[in-house]
mmCIF file of C-alpha atoms in Angstrom:
data_model
loop_
_atom_site.group_PDB
_atom_site.id
_atom_site.type_symbol
_atom_site.label_atom_id
_atom_site.label_comp_id
_atom_site.label_asym_id
_atom_site.label_seq_id
_atom_site.Cartn_x
_atom_site.Cartn_y
_atom_site.Cartn_z
ATOM 1 C CA UNK A 1 -27.547 49.224 19.876
ATOM 2 C CA UNK A 2 -30.104 49.058 22.678
ATOM 3 C CA UNK A 3 -33.131 46.800 22.647
ATOM 4 C CA UNK A 4 -36.177 47.217 24.855
ATOM 5 C CA UNK A 5 -36.744 44.540 27.476
ATOM 6 C CA UNK A 6 -39.228 44.678 30.353
ATOM 7 C CA UNK A 7 -39.434 41.950 32.980
ATOM 8 C CA UNK A 8 -42.560 41.112 34.963
ATOM 9 C CA UNK A 9 -42.558 38.365 37.607
ATOM 10 C CA UNK A 10 -45.995 36.956 36.797
ATOM 11 C CA UNK A 11 -45.364 37.117 33.059
ATOM 12 C CA UNK A 12 -42.025 35.382 33.570
ATOM 13 C CA UNK A 13 -43.626 32.564 35.573
ATOM 14 C CA UNK A 14 -46.346 32.010 32.947
ATOM 15 C CA UNK A 15 -43.770 32.074 30.154
ATOM 16 C CA UNK A 16 -41.644 29.506 31.998
ATOM 17 C CA UNK A 17 -44.650 27.220 32.476
ATOM 18 C CA UNK A 18 -45.565 27.387 28.767
ATOM 19 C CA UNK A 19 -41.998 26.630 27.680
ATOM 20 C CA UNK A 20 -41.794 23.721 30.111
ATOM 21 C CA UNK A 21 -45.048 22.261 28.743
ATOM 22 C CA UNK A 22 -43.862 22.564 25.142
ATOM 23 C CA UNK A 23 -40.582 20.907 26.043
ATOM 24 C CA UNK A 24 -42.485 17.813 27.157
ATOM 25 C CA UNK A 25 -44.130 17.286 23.772
ATOM 26 C CA UNK A 26 -41.686 18.678 21.197
ATOM 27 C CA UNK A 27 -37.957 19.054 20.918
ATOM 28 C CA UNK A 28 -37.072 22.744 20.777
ATOM 29 C CA UNK A 29 -34.031 23.877 18.767
ATOM 30 C CA UNK A 30 -30.998 24.603 20.913
ATOM 31 C CA UNK A 31 -29.590 28.086 21.285
ATOM 32 C CA UNK A 32 -26.593 28.838 19.155
ATOM 33 C CA UNK A 33 -23.566 28.616 21.426
ATOM 34 C CA UNK A 34 -21.510 31.720 22.029
ATOM 35 C CA UNK A 35 -17.891 31.664 20.987
ATOM 36 C CA UNK A 36 -17.035 32.583 24.575
ATOM 37 C CA UNK A 37 -18.536 34.777 27.273
ATOM 38 C CA UNK A 38 -15.906 36.987 28.886
ATOM 39 C CA UNK A 39 -16.790 38.709 32.149
ATOM 40 C CA UNK A 40 -15.003 40.376 35.036
ATOM 41 C CA UNK A 41 -15.931 41.484 38.544
ATOM 42 C CA UNK A 42 -13.950 44.314 40.154
ATOM 43 C CA UNK A 43 -14.292 46.178 43.435
ATOM 44 C CA UNK A 44 -12.668 49.597 42.889
ATOM 45 C CA UNK A 45 -12.250 50.365 46.629
ATOM 46 C CA UNK A 46 -13.286 53.593 48.231
ATOM 47 C CA UNK A 47 -9.707 54.251 49.341
ATOM 48 C CA UNK A 48 -10.243 54.118 53.102
ATOM 49 C CA UNK A 49 -12.148 52.127 55.680
ATOM 50 C CA UNK A 50 -15.156 54.115 56.905
ATOM 51 C CA UNK A 51 -16.907 51.607 59.165
ATOM 52 C CA UNK A 52 -15.127 53.166 62.161
ATOM 53 C CA UNK A 53 -16.975 56.450 61.535
ATOM 54 C CA UNK A 54 -20.079 54.772 62.936
ATOM 55 C CA UNK A 55 -18.384 54.571 66.349
ATOM 56 C CA UNK A 56 -17.852 58.345 66.650
ATOM 57 C CA UNK A 57 -18.793 59.600 70.108
ATOM 58 C CA UNK A 58 -19.500 63.163 68.960
ATOM 59 C CA UNK A 59 -20.094 65.102 65.777
ATOM 60 C CA UNK A 60 -16.634 66.657 66.068
ATOM 61 C CA UNK A 61 -15.107 63.190 66.341
ATOM 62 C CA UNK A 62 -17.108 62.160 63.274
ATOM 63 C CA UNK A 63 -15.773 65.123 61.256
ATOM 64 C CA UNK A 64 -12.230 64.324 62.384
ATOM 65 C CA UNK A 65 -12.775 60.773 61.141
ATOM 66 C CA UNK A 66 -14.070 62.072 57.806
ATOM 67 C CA UNK A 67 -10.981 64.281 57.454
ATOM 68 C CA UNK A 68 -8.685 61.317 58.174
ATOM 69 C CA UNK A 69 -10.593 59.203 55.630
ATOM 70 C CA UNK A 70 -10.280 61.899 52.955
ATOM 71 C CA UNK A 71 -6.537 62.094 53.549
ATOM 72 C CA UNK A 72 -6.248 58.315 53.182
ATOM 73 C CA UNK A 73 -8.388 58.391 50.028
ATOM 74 C CA UNK A 74 -6.131 61.092 48.582
ATOM 75 C CA UNK A 75 -3.031 59.025 49.428
ATOM 76 C CA UNK A 76 -4.600 56.025 47.688
ATOM 77 C CA UNK A 77 -4.790 58.188 44.552
ATOM 78 C CA UNK A 78 -7.640 56.825 42.436
ATOM 79 C CA UNK A 79 -6.449 58.588 39.284
ATOM 80 C CA UNK A 80 -3.281 56.493 39.528
ATOM 81 C CA UNK A 81 -5.131 53.315 40.473
ATOM 82 C CA UNK A 82 -7.612 53.792 37.620
ATOM 83 C CA UNK A 83 -4.753 53.403 35.140
ATOM 84 C CA UNK A 84 -3.902 49.986 36.624
ATOM 85 C CA UNK A 85 -7.545 48.914 36.806
ATOM 86 C CA UNK A 86 -8.093 49.949 33.195
ATOM 87 C CA UNK A 87 -5.040 47.928 32.137
ATOM 88 C CA UNK A 88 -6.664 44.796 33.589
ATOM 89 C CA UNK A 89 -9.816 45.378 31.554
ATOM 90 C CA UNK A 90 -7.911 46.178 28.364
ATOM 91 C CA UNK A 91 -5.801 43.026 28.739
ATOM 92 C CA UNK A 92 -8.680 40.625 29.512
ATOM 93 C CA UNK A 93 -11.147 42.185 27.020
ATOM 94 C CA UNK A 94 -14.301 41.160 28.928
ATOM 95 C CA UNK A 95 -17.625 41.612 27.181
ATOM 96 C CA UNK A 96 -19.120 42.837 30.472
ATOM 97 C CA UNK A 97 -17.634 44.078 33.737
ATOM 98 C CA UNK A 98 -19.384 44.233 37.107
ATOM 99 C CA UNK A 99 -17.973 47.114 39.172
ATOM 100 C CA UNK A 100 -18.532 47.734 42.872
ATOM 101 C CA UNK A 101 -17.585 50.730 45.039
ATOM 102 C CA UNK A 102 -17.781 53.108 42.092
ATOM 103 C CA UNK A 103 -17.615 56.268 44.163
ATOM 104 C CA UNK A 104 -18.311 59.854 43.232
ATOM 105 C CA UNK A 105 -16.750 62.338 45.681
ATOM 106 C CA UNK A 106 -17.658 65.996 45.411
ATOM 107 C CA UNK A 107 -16.505 69.088 47.259
ATOM 108 C CA UNK A 108 -19.058 71.894 47.027
ATOM 109 C CA UNK A 109 -20.678 70.084 44.104
ATOM 110 C CA UNK A 110 -17.550 69.482 42.016
ATOM 111 C CA UNK A 111 -14.919 66.769 41.466
ATOM 112 C CA UNK A 112 -11.944 68.910 42.433
ATOM 113 C CA UNK A 113 -9.289 68.510 43.681
ATOM 114 C CA UNK A 114 -8.961 64.932 42.432
ATOM 115 C CA UNK A 115 -7.882 63.059 44.488
ATOM 116 C CA UNK A 116 -9.761 62.731 46.739
ATOM 117 C CA UNK A 117 -12.746 64.386 45.050
ATOM 118 C CA UNK A 118 -13.038 62.186 41.959
ATOM 119 C CA UNK A 119 -15.748 60.511 39.926
ATOM 120 C CA UNK A 120 -14.372 56.975 39.871
ATOM 121 C CA UNK A 121 -16.485 55.961 36.882
ATOM 122 C CA UNK A 122 -15.376 58.900 34.770
ATOM 123 C CA UNK A 123 -11.719 58.417 35.708
ATOM 124 C CA UNK A 124 -11.815 54.700 34.861
ATOM 125 C CA UNK A 125 -13.513 55.235 31.490
ATOM 126 C CA UNK A 126 -10.955 57.895 30.550
ATOM 127 C CA UNK A 127 -8.115 55.497 31.349
ATOM 128 C CA UNK A 128 -9.730 52.650 29.385
ATOM 129 C CA UNK A 129 -10.100 54.923 26.366
ATOM 130 C CA UNK A 130 -6.527 56.188 26.731
ATOM 131 C CA UNK A 131 -5.323 52.584 26.555
ATOM 132 C CA UNK A 132 -7.150 51.934 23.297
ATOM 133 C CA UNK A 133 -10.350 50.187 24.388
ATOM 134 C CA UNK A 134 -13.951 51.356 24.384
ATOM 135 C CA UNK A 135 -16.477 50.517 27.089
ATOM 136 C CA UNK A 136 -19.711 52.162 28.146
ATOM 137 C CA UNK A 137 -21.793 52.026 31.345
ATOM 138 C CA UNK A 138 -25.157 50.369 30.664
ATOM 139 C CA UNK A 139 -26.583 49.816 34.150
ATOM 140 C CA UNK A 140 -26.074 51.810 37.347
ATOM 141 C CA UNK A 141 -27.638 51.695 40.798
ATOM 142 C CA UNK A 142 -26.993 54.169 43.616
ATOM 143 C CA UNK A 143 -26.065 52.888 47.071
ATOM 144 C CA UNK A 144 -24.579 54.849 49.959
ATOM 145 C CA UNK A 145 -25.386 58.531 49.441
ATOM 146 C CA UNK A 146 -24.611 61.242 51.981
ATOM 147 C CA UNK A 147 -23.893 64.965 52.108
ATOM 148 C CA UNK A 148 -21.832 66.224 55.048
ATOM 149 C CA UNK A 149 -21.488 69.870 56.124
ATOM 150 C CA UNK A 150 -17.734 70.080 56.646
ATOM 151 C CA UNK A 151 -15.312 72.648 58.052
ATOM 152 C CA UNK A 152 -15.389 76.314 56.962
ATOM 153 C CA UNK A 153 -18.709 75.990 55.142
ATOM 154 C CA UNK A 154 -17.504 73.266 52.788
ATOM 155 C CA UNK A 155 -19.939 70.561 51.667
ATOM 156 C CA UNK A 156 -18.659 67.025 51.067
ATOM 157 C CA UNK A 157 -20.872 64.652 49.055
ATOM 158 C CA UNK A 158 -20.227 60.915 48.805
ATOM 159 C CA UNK A 159 -22.093 58.564 46.458
ATOM 160 C CA UNK A 160 -21.430 54.836 46.033
ATOM 161 C CA UNK A 161 -22.663 52.970 42.949
ATOM 162 C CA UNK A 162 -22.665 49.516 41.396
ATOM 163 C CA UNK A 163 -22.122 49.687 37.637
ATOM 164 C CA UNK A 164 -22.081 47.286 34.693
ATOM 165 C CA UNK A 165 -19.731 48.199 31.849
ATOM 166 C CA UNK A 166 -20.075 46.659 28.404
ATOM 167 C CA UNK A 167 -17.612 46.493 25.555
ATOM 168 C CA UNK A 168 -18.750 48.757 22.734
ATOM 169 C CA UNK A 169 -19.245 45.911 20.246
ATOM 170 C CA UNK A 170 -21.781 44.168 22.525
ATOM 171 C CA UNK A 171 -25.521 44.681 22.034
ATOM 172 C CA UNK A 172 -27.537 45.193 25.226
ATOM 173 C CA UNK A 173 -31.091 45.709 26.442
ATOM 174 C CA UNK A 174 -32.365 47.270 29.641
ATOM 175 C CA UNK A 175 -33.931 45.004 32.256
ATOM 176 C CA UNK A 176 -36.872 46.641 34.030
ATOM 177 C CA UNK A 177 -36.908 45.303 37.608
ATOM 178 C CA UNK A 178 -39.389 47.837 38.982
ATOM 179 C CA UNK A 179 -42.005 45.125 39.414
ATOM 180 C CA UNK A 180 -39.762 43.458 41.991
ATOM 181 C CA UNK A 181 -38.835 46.533 44.068
ATOM 182 C CA UNK A 182 -41.171 49.394 43.085
ATOM 183 C CA UNK A 183 -40.256 51.576 46.078
ATOM 184 C CA UNK A 184 -36.506 50.820 45.943
ATOM 185 C CA UNK A 185 -35.805 50.813 42.205
ATOM 186 C CA UNK A 186 -32.914 52.676 40.559
ATOM 187 C CA UNK A 187 -33.407 55.757 38.399
ATOM 188 C CA UNK A 188 -33.212 53.676 35.205
ATOM 189 C CA UNK A 189 -35.368 50.869 36.681
ATOM 190 C CA UNK A 190 -32.615 48.304 36.158
ATOM 191 C CA UNK A 191 -31.492 47.913 39.779
ATOM 192 C CA UNK A 192 -32.877 47.471 43.281
ATOM 193 C CA UNK A 193 -31.701 48.649 46.674
ATOM 194 C CA UNK A 194 -31.924 45.818 49.185
ATOM 195 C CA UNK A 195 -34.713 46.107 51.707
ATOM 196 C CA UNK A 196 -32.546 45.447 54.775
ATOM 197 C CA UNK A 197 -29.352 47.492 55.170
ATOM 198 C CA UNK A 198 -26.875 48.310 57.912
ATOM 199 C CA UNK A 199 -27.120 51.793 59.399
ATOM 200 C CA UNK A 200 -25.365 53.993 61.926
ATOM 201 C CA UNK A 201 -26.460 56.977 63.990
ATOM 202 C CA UNK A 202 -23.999 59.849 64.363
ATOM 203 C CA UNK A 203 -24.372 62.313 67.273
ATOM 204 C CA UNK A 204 -25.841 65.679 66.187
ATOM 205 C CA UNK A 205 -23.683 68.812 65.867
ATOM 206 C CA UNK A 206 -25.701 70.512 68.634
ATOM 207 C CA UNK A 207 -28.558 69.809 71.039
ATOM 208 C CA UNK A 208 -31.155 71.399 68.757
ATOM 209 C CA UNK A 209 -30.359 69.071 65.840
ATOM 210 C CA UNK A 210 -31.357 65.490 65.163
ATOM 211 C CA UNK A 211 -28.752 62.720 64.965
ATOM 212 C CA UNK A 212 -27.368 61.979 61.519
ATOM 213 C CA UNK A 213 -28.482 58.549 60.295
ATOM 214 C CA UNK A 214 -26.260 56.884 57.715
ATOM 215 C CA UNK A 215 -27.726 53.992 55.713
ATOM 216 C CA UNK A 216 -25.090 51.751 54.142
ATOM 217 C CA UNK A 217 -27.327 50.918 51.193
ATOM 218 C CA UNK A 218 -26.465 47.861 49.082
ATOM 219 C CA UNK A 219 -27.990 46.851 45.759
ATOM 220 C CA UNK A 220 -28.019 44.750 42.623
ATOM 221 C CA UNK A 221 -28.291 45.851 38.982
ATOM 222 C CA UNK A 222 -28.991 43.900 35.764
ATOM 223 C CA UNK A 223 -28.602 44.051 31.983
ATOM 224 C CA UNK A 224 -29.358 41.735 29.052
ATOM 225 C CA UNK A 225 -26.668 41.257 26.407
ATOM 226 C CA UNK A 226 -26.019 39.261 23.240
ATOM 227 C CA UNK A 227 -22.582 37.753 22.623
ATOM 228 C CA UNK A 228 -22.357 36.369 19.076
ATOM 229 C CA UNK A 229 -26.203 36.343 19.116
ATOM 230 C CA UNK A 230 -26.108 34.254 22.294
ATOM 231 C CA UNK A 231 -28.317 35.806 25.022
ATOM 232 C CA UNK A 232 -26.995 36.325 28.520
ATOM 233 C CA UNK A 233 -28.331 38.232 31.508
ATOM 234 C CA UNK A 234 -25.730 39.762 33.819
ATOM 235 C CA UNK A 235 -26.486 40.785 37.398
ATOM 236 C CA UNK A 236 -23.944 42.695 39.490
ATOM 237 C CA UNK A 237 -24.104 43.079 43.274
ATOM 238 C CA UNK A 238 -22.211 44.122 46.391
ATOM 239 C CA UNK A 239 -23.529 42.540 49.590
ATOM 240 C CA UNK A 240 -22.978 43.803 53.125
ATOM 241 C CA UNK A 241 -19.915 42.616 55.052
ATOM 242 C CA UNK A 242 -20.427 39.584 57.276
ATOM 243 C CA UNK A 243 -20.219 41.514 60.560
ATOM 244 C CA UNK A 244 -21.214 45.150 59.954
ATOM 245 C CA UNK A 245 -21.438 45.459 63.740
ATOM 246 C CA UNK A 246 -18.580 43.422 65.251
ATOM 247 C CA UNK A 247 -20.230 43.649 68.674
ATOM 248 C CA UNK A 248 -23.507 42.155 67.443
ATOM 249 C CA UNK A 249 -23.349 38.384 66.810
ATOM 250 C CA UNK A 250 -26.614 38.622 64.873
ATOM 251 C CA UNK A 251 -25.412 41.266 62.373
ATOM 252 C CA UNK A 252 -24.622 38.609 59.684
ATOM 253 C CA UNK A 253 -28.405 38.437 59.327
ATOM 254 C CA UNK A 254 -28.215 41.601 57.181
ATOM 255 C CA UNK A 255 -26.083 40.120 54.376
ATOM 256 C CA UNK A 256 -28.051 36.865 54.610
ATOM 257 C CA UNK A 257 -31.328 38.756 54.116
ATOM 258 C CA UNK A 258 -29.843 40.614 51.141
ATOM 259 C CA UNK A 259 -28.719 37.322 49.601
ATOM 260 C CA UNK A 260 -32.170 35.833 50.109
ATOM 261 C CA UNK A 261 -33.750 38.811 48.338
ATOM 262 C CA UNK A 262 -31.245 38.419 45.505
ATOM 263 C CA UNK A 263 -31.905 34.688 45.057
ATOM 264 C CA UNK A 264 -35.663 35.329 44.968
ATOM 265 C CA UNK A 265 -35.114 37.894 42.215
ATOM 266 C CA UNK A 266 -32.909 35.496 40.246
ATOM 267 C CA UNK A 267 -35.556 32.769 40.461
ATOM 268 C CA UNK A 268 -38.521 34.995 39.577
ATOM 269 C CA UNK A 269 -36.748 36.940 36.819
ATOM 270 C CA UNK A 270 -34.948 34.395 34.619
ATOM 271 C CA UNK A 271 -33.389 35.295 31.294
ATOM 272 C CA UNK A 272 -36.445 35.405 29.016
ATOM 273 C CA UNK A 273 -34.244 34.895 25.947
ATOM 274 C CA UNK A 274 -33.330 31.405 27.170
ATOM 275 C CA UNK A 275 -29.636 31.883 27.923
ATOM 276 C CA UNK A 276 -27.865 31.787 31.273
ATOM 277 C CA UNK A 277 -27.870 34.419 33.985
ATOM 278 C CA UNK A 278 -24.417 35.342 35.254
ATOM 279 C CA UNK A 279 -24.077 36.856 38.714
ATOM 280 C CA UNK A 280 -20.961 38.953 39.274
ATOM 281 C CA UNK A 281 -19.936 40.672 42.439
ATOM 282 C CA UNK A 282 -18.323 41.135 45.785
ATOM 283 C CA UNK A 283 -20.651 39.025 47.919
ATOM 284 C CA UNK A 284 -18.566 39.314 51.117
ATOM 285 C CA UNK A 285 -19.067 35.594 51.623
ATOM 286 C CA UNK A 286 -16.758 32.692 50.821
ATOM 287 C CA UNK A 287 -17.237 28.937 50.337
ATOM 288 C CA UNK A 288 -15.740 28.500 53.819
ATOM 289 C CA UNK A 289 -18.543 30.424 55.566
ATOM 290 C CA UNK A 290 -20.672 28.269 57.849
ATOM 291 C CA UNK A 291 -24.312 28.797 58.867
ATOM 292 C CA UNK A 292 -24.801 30.562 62.184
ATOM 293 C CA UNK A 293 -27.369 28.905 64.424
ATOM 294 C CA UNK A 294 -29.220 31.357 66.638
ATOM 295 C CA UNK A 295 -32.426 31.528 68.597
ATOM 296 C CA UNK A 296 -35.571 33.083 67.172
ATOM 297 C CA UNK A 297 -36.349 35.451 65.532
ATOM 298 C CA UNK A 298 -33.269 34.857 63.346
ATOM 299 C CA UNK A 299 -33.098 31.067 63.389
ATOM 300 C CA UNK A 300 -30.231 29.726 61.267
ATOM 301 C CA UNK A 301 -28.399 32.465 59.373
ATOM 302 C CA UNK A 302 -27.320 30.956 56.045
ATOM 303 C CA UNK A 303 -24.365 32.794 54.443
ATOM 304 C CA UNK A 304 -24.792 34.255 50.933
ATOM 305 C CA UNK A 305 -22.408 31.871 49.156
ATOM 306 C CA UNK A 306 -24.278 28.855 50.502
ATOM 307 C CA UNK A 307 -27.650 30.393 49.598
ATOM 308 C CA UNK A 308 -26.617 30.930 45.982
ATOM 309 C CA UNK A 309 -25.246 27.407 45.607
ATOM 310 C CA UNK A 310 -28.403 25.997 47.206
ATOM 311 C CA UNK A 311 -30.436 28.022 44.681
ATOM 312 C CA UNK A 312 -28.751 26.098 41.860
ATOM 313 C CA UNK A 313 -26.077 28.592 40.826
ATOM 314 C CA UNK A 314 -22.674 27.309 39.723
ATOM 315 C CA UNK A 315 -19.518 28.935 41.075
ATOM 316 C CA UNK A 316 -17.253 29.271 38.042
ATOM 317 C CA UNK A 317 -13.937 29.134 39.892
ATOM 318 C CA UNK A 318 -13.991 25.430 40.945
ATOM 319 C CA UNK A 319 -14.936 24.491 37.352
ATOM 320 C CA UNK A 320 -11.668 25.805 35.928
ATOM 321 C CA UNK A 321 -8.616 23.571 35.379
ATOM 322 C CA UNK A 322 -6.091 23.437 38.208
ATOM 323 C CA UNK A 323 -6.523 24.012 41.921
ATOM 324 C CA UNK A 324 -5.396 27.546 42.830
ATOM 325 C CA UNK A 325 -7.214 28.981 45.833
ATOM 326 C CA UNK A 326 -8.502 32.019 43.957
ATOM 327 C CA UNK A 327 -8.348 34.321 46.980
ATOM 328 C CA UNK A 328 -9.311 37.936 46.269
ATOM 329 C CA UNK A 329 -9.422 39.561 49.711
ATOM 330 C CA UNK A 330 -7.802 41.657 50.960
ATOM 331 C CA UNK A 331 -4.909 44.103 50.840
ATOM 332 C CA UNK A 332 -4.331 46.645 53.610
ATOM 333 C CA UNK A 333 -6.145 49.959 53.835
ATOM 334 C CA UNK A 334 -3.177 51.947 52.536
ATOM 335 C CA UNK A 335 -2.613 49.563 49.564
ATOM 336 C CA UNK A 336 1.147 49.741 50.009
ATOM 337 C CA UNK A 337 2.137 46.555 51.797
ATOM 338 C CA UNK A 338 2.479 43.029 50.531
ATOM 339 C CA UNK A 339 -0.398 40.968 51.876
ATOM 340 C CA UNK A 340 -1.451 37.353 51.868
ATOM 341 C CA UNK A 341 -4.950 37.238 50.384
ATOM 342 C CA UNK A 342 -6.986 34.919 52.561
ATOM 343 C CA UNK A 343 -10.524 34.451 51.212
ATOM 344 C CA UNK A 344 -12.491 34.187 47.968
ATOM 345 C CA UNK A 345 -15.412 36.609 48.077
ATOM 346 C CA UNK A 346 -15.376 38.077 44.541
ATOM 347 C CA UNK A 347 -17.362 35.553 42.560
ATOM 348 C CA UNK A 348 -18.700 34.668 39.106
ATOM 349 C CA UNK A 349 -21.857 32.542 39.368
ATOM 350 C CA UNK A 350 -23.896 31.038 36.517
ATOM 351 C CA UNK A 351 -27.454 29.723 36.432
ATOM 352 C CA UNK A 352 -26.272 27.061 33.963
ATOM 353 C CA UNK A 353 -23.173 24.924 34.235
ATOM 354 C CA UNK A 354 -20.685 26.022 31.567
ATOM 355 C CA UNK A 355 -18.935 23.432 29.419
ATOM 356 C CA UNK A 356 -15.587 25.090 29.950
ATOM 357 C CA UNK A 357 -14.249 27.759 32.280
ATOM 358 C CA UNK A 358 -11.036 29.711 32.183
ATOM 359 C CA UNK A 359 -10.634 32.126 35.063
ATOM 360 C CA UNK A 360 -7.863 34.226 36.541
ATOM 361 C CA UNK A 361 -7.425 36.406 39.581
ATOM 362 C CA UNK A 362 -6.287 39.884 38.500
ATOM 363 C CA UNK A 363 -4.591 42.676 40.414
ATOM 364 C CA UNK A 364 -2.720 40.349 42.791
ATOM 365 C CA UNK A 365 0.750 40.300 41.233
ATOM 366 C CA UNK A 366 3.544 42.752 42.131
ATOM 367 C CA UNK A 367 3.651 43.721 38.448
ATOM 368 C CA UNK A 368 0.038 44.932 38.758
ATOM 369 C CA UNK A 369 0.974 47.667 41.239
ATOM 370 C CA UNK A 370 1.079 51.318 40.224
ATOM 371 C CA UNK A 371 4.296 53.256 39.647
ATOM 372 C CA UNK A 372 4.182 54.497 43.247
ATOM 373 C CA UNK A 373 3.651 50.972 44.581
ATOM 374 C CA UNK A 374 -0.102 50.999 45.238
ATOM 375 C CA UNK A 375 -2.202 47.917 44.672
ATOM 376 C CA UNK A 376 -5.040 48.725 42.221
ATOM 377 C CA UNK A 377 -7.629 48.026 44.951
ATOM 378 C CA UNK A 378 -7.932 46.446 48.379
ATOM 379 C CA UNK A 379 -9.436 43.457 46.534
ATOM 380 C CA UNK A 380 -8.067 41.441 43.684
ATOM 381 C CA UNK A 381 -10.545 40.944 40.843
ATOM 382 C CA UNK A 382 -11.762 37.931 38.911
ATOM 383 C CA UNK A 383 -11.855 37.548 35.126
ATOM 384 C CA UNK A 384 -13.617 34.573 33.561
ATOM 385 C CA UNK A 385 -14.150 33.070 30.117
ATOM 386 C CA UNK A 386 -17.170 30.751 29.998
ATOM 387 C CA UNK A 387 -18.384 28.559 27.176
ATOM 388 C CA UNK A 388 -21.896 27.101 27.163
ATOM 389 C CA UNK A 389 -23.488 24.329 25.047
#
């Protein structure tokens, strides 16, 4: 069942002020605690690294790079990986799942042959259903979106999305964020493209054509949900990598600016139902990241993880029992080799400190690999169970 929920920054600020005033003179009844909030964040992985395409010296070199990427994506068979990814969701039974790199590849307008031309969302949902669970997408935002004239008149289309899935027994309501980003809002008004994004310019196919500009758009998307009548807002995001341009020491400014925009949204658009806001995602920033001190105009570049902690958000992983490192990044491009994960960039944050946290890294055990030996993604995922007062 869907409820209607519209968020306005000014209205939210006034509402917060009224509630704060009432709290000073009367004792408000506490929210009924949820039995347990179960969430997961999972980067599905495109299937190839495409940052190198930005370094193409000619249009022909760019097309050769696209062909190589498509071959790698086909080898990293998403139909096969979707079965393993679905198994993680079915086992952990999260109420909500934040997905990143939910690609839709089309050849001449269709998803065939798959792989590589697959709709990752459709494939994953089919596998979840085949394994006996039922989830639905409730919030989607479009990111990277490009159409490339390919060889022999073929047209290749590539669309990246961030998606929130919800278990079918969970009630949800749309969150209208159009007041925050009116010119960059998603089709359903529940997500925003970040204002500052990395981009690349590809040489034109001939002298009479303009260069091809590729914007590596990143976004966030939100939904309200009720777990055992307990209200929770879930926000899902995928921030830019730390160094989108390895030759530019100032390029971490892009992900820092995206994180600043995200923290402003989180502060201006709190959960109007009174429950916590959970932030899920691949933030491409770890607790080990240090600020980068530069000269003006950038000043000190504060990494996303530090910004979110400074904004009052609680990282769920350190609140769990035990001291595992929780690393989620990264396996090799071809997903076939054993790798030592080395950083924790897939995170569950909460606006309120939970009473109890149980969390596990998923997709990092040899038993999680597909029948052909592929890891489910180049990232491991994170599943968490949070209990609030």
